[in-house]
PDB file of C-alpha atoms in Angstrom:
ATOM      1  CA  UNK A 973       0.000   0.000   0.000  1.00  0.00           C
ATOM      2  CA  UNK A 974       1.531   3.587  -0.838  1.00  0.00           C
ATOM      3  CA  UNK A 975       1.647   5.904   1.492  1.00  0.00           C
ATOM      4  CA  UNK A 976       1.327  10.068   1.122  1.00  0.00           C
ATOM      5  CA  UNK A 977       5.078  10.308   1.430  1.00  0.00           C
ATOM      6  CA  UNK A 978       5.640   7.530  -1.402  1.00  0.00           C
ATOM      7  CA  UNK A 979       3.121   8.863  -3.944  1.00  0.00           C
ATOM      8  CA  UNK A 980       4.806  12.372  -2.862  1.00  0.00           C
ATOM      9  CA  UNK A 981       8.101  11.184  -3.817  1.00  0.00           C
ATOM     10  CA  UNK A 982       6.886   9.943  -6.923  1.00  0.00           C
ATOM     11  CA  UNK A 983       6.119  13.474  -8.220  1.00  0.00           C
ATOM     12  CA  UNK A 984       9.212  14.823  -6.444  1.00  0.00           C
ATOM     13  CA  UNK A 985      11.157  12.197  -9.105  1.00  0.00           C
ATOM     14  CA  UNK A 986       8.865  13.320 -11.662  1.00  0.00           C
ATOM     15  CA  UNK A 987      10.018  17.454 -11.216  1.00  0.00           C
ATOM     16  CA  UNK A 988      13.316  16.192 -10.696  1.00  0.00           C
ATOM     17  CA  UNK A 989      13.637  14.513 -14.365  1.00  0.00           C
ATOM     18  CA  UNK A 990      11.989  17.635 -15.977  1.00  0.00           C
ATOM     19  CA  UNK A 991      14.936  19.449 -14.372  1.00  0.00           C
ATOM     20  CA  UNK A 992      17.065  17.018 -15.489  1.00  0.00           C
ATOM     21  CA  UNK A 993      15.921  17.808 -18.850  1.00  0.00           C
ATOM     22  CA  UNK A 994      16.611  21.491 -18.990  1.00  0.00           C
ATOM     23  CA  UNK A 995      12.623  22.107 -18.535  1.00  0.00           C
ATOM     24  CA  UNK A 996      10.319  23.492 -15.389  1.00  0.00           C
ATOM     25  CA  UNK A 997      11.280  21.107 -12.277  1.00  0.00           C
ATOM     26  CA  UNK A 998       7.154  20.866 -11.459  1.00  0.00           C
ATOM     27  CA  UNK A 999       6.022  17.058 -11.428  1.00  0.00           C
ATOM     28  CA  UNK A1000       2.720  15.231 -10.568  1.00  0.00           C
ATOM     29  CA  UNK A1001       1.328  11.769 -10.008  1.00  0.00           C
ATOM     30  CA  UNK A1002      -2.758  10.378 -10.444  1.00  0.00           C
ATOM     31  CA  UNK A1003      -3.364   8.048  -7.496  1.00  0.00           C
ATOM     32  CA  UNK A1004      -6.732   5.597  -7.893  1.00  0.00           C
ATOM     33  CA  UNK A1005      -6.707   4.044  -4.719  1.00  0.00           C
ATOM     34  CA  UNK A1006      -2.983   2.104  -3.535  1.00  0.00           C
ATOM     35  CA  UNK A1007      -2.159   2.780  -7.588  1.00  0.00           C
ATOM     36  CA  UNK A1008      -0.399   5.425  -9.306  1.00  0.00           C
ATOM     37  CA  UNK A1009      -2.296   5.425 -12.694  1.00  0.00           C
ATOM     38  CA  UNK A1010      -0.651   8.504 -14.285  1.00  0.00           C
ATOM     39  CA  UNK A1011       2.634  10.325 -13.616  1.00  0.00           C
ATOM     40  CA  UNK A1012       4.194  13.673 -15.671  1.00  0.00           C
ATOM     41  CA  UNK A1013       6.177  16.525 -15.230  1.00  0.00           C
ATOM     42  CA  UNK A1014       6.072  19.971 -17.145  1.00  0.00           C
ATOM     43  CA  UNK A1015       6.826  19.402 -20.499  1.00  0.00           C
ATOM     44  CA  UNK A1016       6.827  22.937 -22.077  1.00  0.00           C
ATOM     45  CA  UNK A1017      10.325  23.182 -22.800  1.00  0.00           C
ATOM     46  CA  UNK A1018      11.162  20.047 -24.052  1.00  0.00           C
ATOM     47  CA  UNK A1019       7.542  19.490 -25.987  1.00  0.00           C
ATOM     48  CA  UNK A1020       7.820  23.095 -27.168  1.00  0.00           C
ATOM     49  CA  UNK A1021       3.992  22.914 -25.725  1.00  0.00           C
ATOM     50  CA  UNK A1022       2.170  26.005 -24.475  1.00  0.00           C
ATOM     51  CA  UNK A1023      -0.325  24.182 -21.283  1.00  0.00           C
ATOM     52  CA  UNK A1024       1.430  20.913 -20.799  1.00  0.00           C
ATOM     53  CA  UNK A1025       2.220  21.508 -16.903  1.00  0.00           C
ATOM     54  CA  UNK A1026       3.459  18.540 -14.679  1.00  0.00           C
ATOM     55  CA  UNK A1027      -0.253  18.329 -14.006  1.00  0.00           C
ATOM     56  CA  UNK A1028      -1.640  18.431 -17.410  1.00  0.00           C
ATOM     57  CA  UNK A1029       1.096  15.725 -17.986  1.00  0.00           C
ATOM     58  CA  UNK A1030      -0.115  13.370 -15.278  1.00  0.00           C
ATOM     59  CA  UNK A1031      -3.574  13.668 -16.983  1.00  0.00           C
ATOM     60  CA  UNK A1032      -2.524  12.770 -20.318  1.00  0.00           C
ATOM     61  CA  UNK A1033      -0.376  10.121 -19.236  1.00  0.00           C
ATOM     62  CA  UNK A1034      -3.441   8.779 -17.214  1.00  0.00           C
ATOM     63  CA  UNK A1035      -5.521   8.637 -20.375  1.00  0.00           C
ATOM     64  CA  UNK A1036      -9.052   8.909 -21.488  1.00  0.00           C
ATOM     65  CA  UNK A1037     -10.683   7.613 -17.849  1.00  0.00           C
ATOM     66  CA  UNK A1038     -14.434   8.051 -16.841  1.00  0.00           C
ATOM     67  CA  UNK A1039     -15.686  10.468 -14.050  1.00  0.00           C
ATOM     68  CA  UNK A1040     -16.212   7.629 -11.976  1.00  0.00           C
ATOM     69  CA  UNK A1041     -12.468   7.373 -11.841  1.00  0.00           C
ATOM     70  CA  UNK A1042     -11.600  10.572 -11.284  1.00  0.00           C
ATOM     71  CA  UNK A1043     -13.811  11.054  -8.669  1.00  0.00           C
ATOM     72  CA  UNK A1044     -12.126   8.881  -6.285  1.00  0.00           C
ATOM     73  CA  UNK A1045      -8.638  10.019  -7.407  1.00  0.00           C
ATOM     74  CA  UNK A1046      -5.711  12.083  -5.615  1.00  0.00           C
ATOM     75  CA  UNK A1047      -3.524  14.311  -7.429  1.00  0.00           C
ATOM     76  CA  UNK A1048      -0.194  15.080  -5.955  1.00  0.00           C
ATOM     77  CA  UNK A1049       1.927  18.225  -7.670  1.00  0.00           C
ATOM     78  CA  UNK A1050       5.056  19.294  -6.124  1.00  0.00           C
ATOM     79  CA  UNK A1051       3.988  23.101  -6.634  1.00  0.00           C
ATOM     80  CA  UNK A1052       0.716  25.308  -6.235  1.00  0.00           C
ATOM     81  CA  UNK A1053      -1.897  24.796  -9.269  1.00  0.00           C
ATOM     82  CA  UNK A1054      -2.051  27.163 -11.698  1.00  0.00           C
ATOM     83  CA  UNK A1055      -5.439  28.595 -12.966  1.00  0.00           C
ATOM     84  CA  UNK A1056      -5.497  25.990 -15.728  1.00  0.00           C
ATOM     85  CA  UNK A1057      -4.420  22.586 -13.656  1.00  0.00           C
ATOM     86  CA  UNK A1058      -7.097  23.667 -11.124  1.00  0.00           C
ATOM     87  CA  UNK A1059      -9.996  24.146 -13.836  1.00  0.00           C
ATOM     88  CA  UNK A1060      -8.619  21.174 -15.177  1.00  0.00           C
ATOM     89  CA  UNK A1061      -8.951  18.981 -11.885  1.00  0.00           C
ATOM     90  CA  UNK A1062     -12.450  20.917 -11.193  1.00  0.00           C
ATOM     91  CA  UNK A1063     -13.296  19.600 -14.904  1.00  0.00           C
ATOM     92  CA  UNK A1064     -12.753  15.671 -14.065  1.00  0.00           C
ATOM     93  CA  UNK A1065     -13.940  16.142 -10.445  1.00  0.00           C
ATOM     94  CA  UNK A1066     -10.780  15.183  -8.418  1.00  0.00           C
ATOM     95  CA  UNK A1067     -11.817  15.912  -4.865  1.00  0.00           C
ATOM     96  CA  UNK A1068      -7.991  15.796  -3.425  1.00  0.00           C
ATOM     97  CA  UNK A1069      -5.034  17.313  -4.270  1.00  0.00           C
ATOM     98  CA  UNK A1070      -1.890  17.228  -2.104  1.00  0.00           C
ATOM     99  CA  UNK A1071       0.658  20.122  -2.634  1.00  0.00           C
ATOM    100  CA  UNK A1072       4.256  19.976  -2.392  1.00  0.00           C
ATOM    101  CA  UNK A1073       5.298  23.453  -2.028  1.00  0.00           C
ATOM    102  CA  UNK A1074       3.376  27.288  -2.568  1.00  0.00           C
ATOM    103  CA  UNK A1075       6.006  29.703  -1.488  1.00  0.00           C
ATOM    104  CA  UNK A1076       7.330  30.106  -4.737  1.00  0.00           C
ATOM    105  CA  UNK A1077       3.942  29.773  -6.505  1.00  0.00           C
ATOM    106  CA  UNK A1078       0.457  30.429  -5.354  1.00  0.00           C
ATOM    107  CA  UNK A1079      -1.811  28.808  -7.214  1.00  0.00           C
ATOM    108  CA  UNK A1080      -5.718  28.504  -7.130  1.00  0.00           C
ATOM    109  CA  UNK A1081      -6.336  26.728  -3.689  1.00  0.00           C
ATOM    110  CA  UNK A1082      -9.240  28.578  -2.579  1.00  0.00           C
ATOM    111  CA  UNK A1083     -11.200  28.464  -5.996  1.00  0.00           C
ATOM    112  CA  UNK A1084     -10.439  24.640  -5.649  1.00  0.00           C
ATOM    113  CA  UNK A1085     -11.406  24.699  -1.378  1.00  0.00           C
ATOM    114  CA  UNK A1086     -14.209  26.754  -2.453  1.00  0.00           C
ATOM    115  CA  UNK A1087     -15.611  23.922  -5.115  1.00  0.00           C
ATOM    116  CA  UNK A1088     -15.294  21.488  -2.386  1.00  0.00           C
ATOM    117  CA  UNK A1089     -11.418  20.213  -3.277  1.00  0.00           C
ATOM    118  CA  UNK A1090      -9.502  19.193  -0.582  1.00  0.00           C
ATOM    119  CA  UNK A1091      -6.464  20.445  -0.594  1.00  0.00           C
ATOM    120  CA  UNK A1092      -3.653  19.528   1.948  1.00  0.00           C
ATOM    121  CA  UNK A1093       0.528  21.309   1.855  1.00  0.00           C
ATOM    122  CA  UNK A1094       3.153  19.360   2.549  1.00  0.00           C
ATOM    123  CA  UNK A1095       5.357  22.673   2.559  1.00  0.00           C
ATOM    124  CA  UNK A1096       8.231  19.792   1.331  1.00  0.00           C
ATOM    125  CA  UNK A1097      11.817  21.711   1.529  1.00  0.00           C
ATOM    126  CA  UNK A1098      13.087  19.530  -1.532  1.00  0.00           C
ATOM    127  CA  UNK A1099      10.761  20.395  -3.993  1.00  0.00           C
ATOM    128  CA  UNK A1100      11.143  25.020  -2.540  1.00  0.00           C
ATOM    129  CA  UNK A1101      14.934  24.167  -2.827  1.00  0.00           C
ATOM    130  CA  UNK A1102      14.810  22.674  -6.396  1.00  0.00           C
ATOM    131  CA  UNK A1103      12.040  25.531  -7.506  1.00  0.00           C
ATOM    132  CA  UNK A1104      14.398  28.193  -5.877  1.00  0.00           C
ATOM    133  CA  UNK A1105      17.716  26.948  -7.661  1.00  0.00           C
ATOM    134  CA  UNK A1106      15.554  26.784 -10.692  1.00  0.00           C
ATOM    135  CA  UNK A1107      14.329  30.655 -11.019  1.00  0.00           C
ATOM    136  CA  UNK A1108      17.721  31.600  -9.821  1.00  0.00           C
ATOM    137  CA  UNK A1109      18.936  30.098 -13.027  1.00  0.00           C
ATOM    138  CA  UNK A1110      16.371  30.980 -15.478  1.00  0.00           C
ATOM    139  CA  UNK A1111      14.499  33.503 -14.425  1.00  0.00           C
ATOM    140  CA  UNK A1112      12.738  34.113 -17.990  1.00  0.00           C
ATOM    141  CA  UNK A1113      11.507  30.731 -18.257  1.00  0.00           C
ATOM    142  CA  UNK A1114       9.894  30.547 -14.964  1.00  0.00           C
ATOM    143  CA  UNK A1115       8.257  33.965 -16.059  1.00  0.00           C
ATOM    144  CA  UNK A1116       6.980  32.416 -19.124  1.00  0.00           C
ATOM    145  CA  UNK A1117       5.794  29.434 -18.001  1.00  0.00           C
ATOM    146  CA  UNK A1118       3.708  31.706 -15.196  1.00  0.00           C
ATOM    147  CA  UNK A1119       2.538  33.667 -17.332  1.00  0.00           C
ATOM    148  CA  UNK A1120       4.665  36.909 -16.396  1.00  0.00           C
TER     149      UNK A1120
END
């Protein structure tokens, strides 16, 4: 059986590779139950893609699934939601989403708490320090990709 801290980790991994690829170190696993059924990381750098966040990624990964599904899903991202991952998990009805980190970013928790999303922060260290070294070394990008 997986545990927060595991399925955590697993999007930790996932940010971690996207930094390892020269892109945004943001990453995100789909859990259904004990079962991680999708897993991404932000993909606009190397994809040359305009929406596919760590989030979106997960999603697409996780393929076509019915709202049944999603409705008893958790998604874990190691940073805030944007505006677009949170209509996105409003869309599909995924009632929890576990954050890793939203000092660097804040996202759209309340319009997801407001919709009746539970949303939980870890506040992991791991996932500021790798978004921190990350702006400190492009600074445009990050812009960019939040729409700055």
């Amino acid at each position: 059986m997986g545990t927060v801290k595991e399925f955590y980790q697993a999007a930790y991994d996932e940010a971690a590779k996207g930094y390892e690829e020269g892109g945004i170190p943001i990453g995100s696993v789909l859990v259904h139950g004990e079962e991680i059924i999708g897993r991404g990381h932000n993909r606009r750098v190397q994809n040359g893609s305009a929406i596919l966040h760590g989030e979106m990624d997960a999603l697409e990964n996780a393929g076509r699934l019915p709202a049944s599904v999603y409705s008893q899903c958790t998604l874990y991202t190691t940073l805030s939601p944007c505006p677009m991952c949170s209509g996105t998990i409003l869309l599909f009805g995924i009632p929890r989403v576990i954050i890793g980190e939203n000092r660097s970013f804040m996202g759209e928790e309340e319009l997801l708490k407001s919709k009746g999303v539970e949303v939980a922060i870890l506040d992991d260290e791991p996932s500021f320090q790798l978004m921190q070294k990350f702006i400190d070394e492009k600074p445009n990008l990050w812009n960019e990709d939040i729409g700055v």
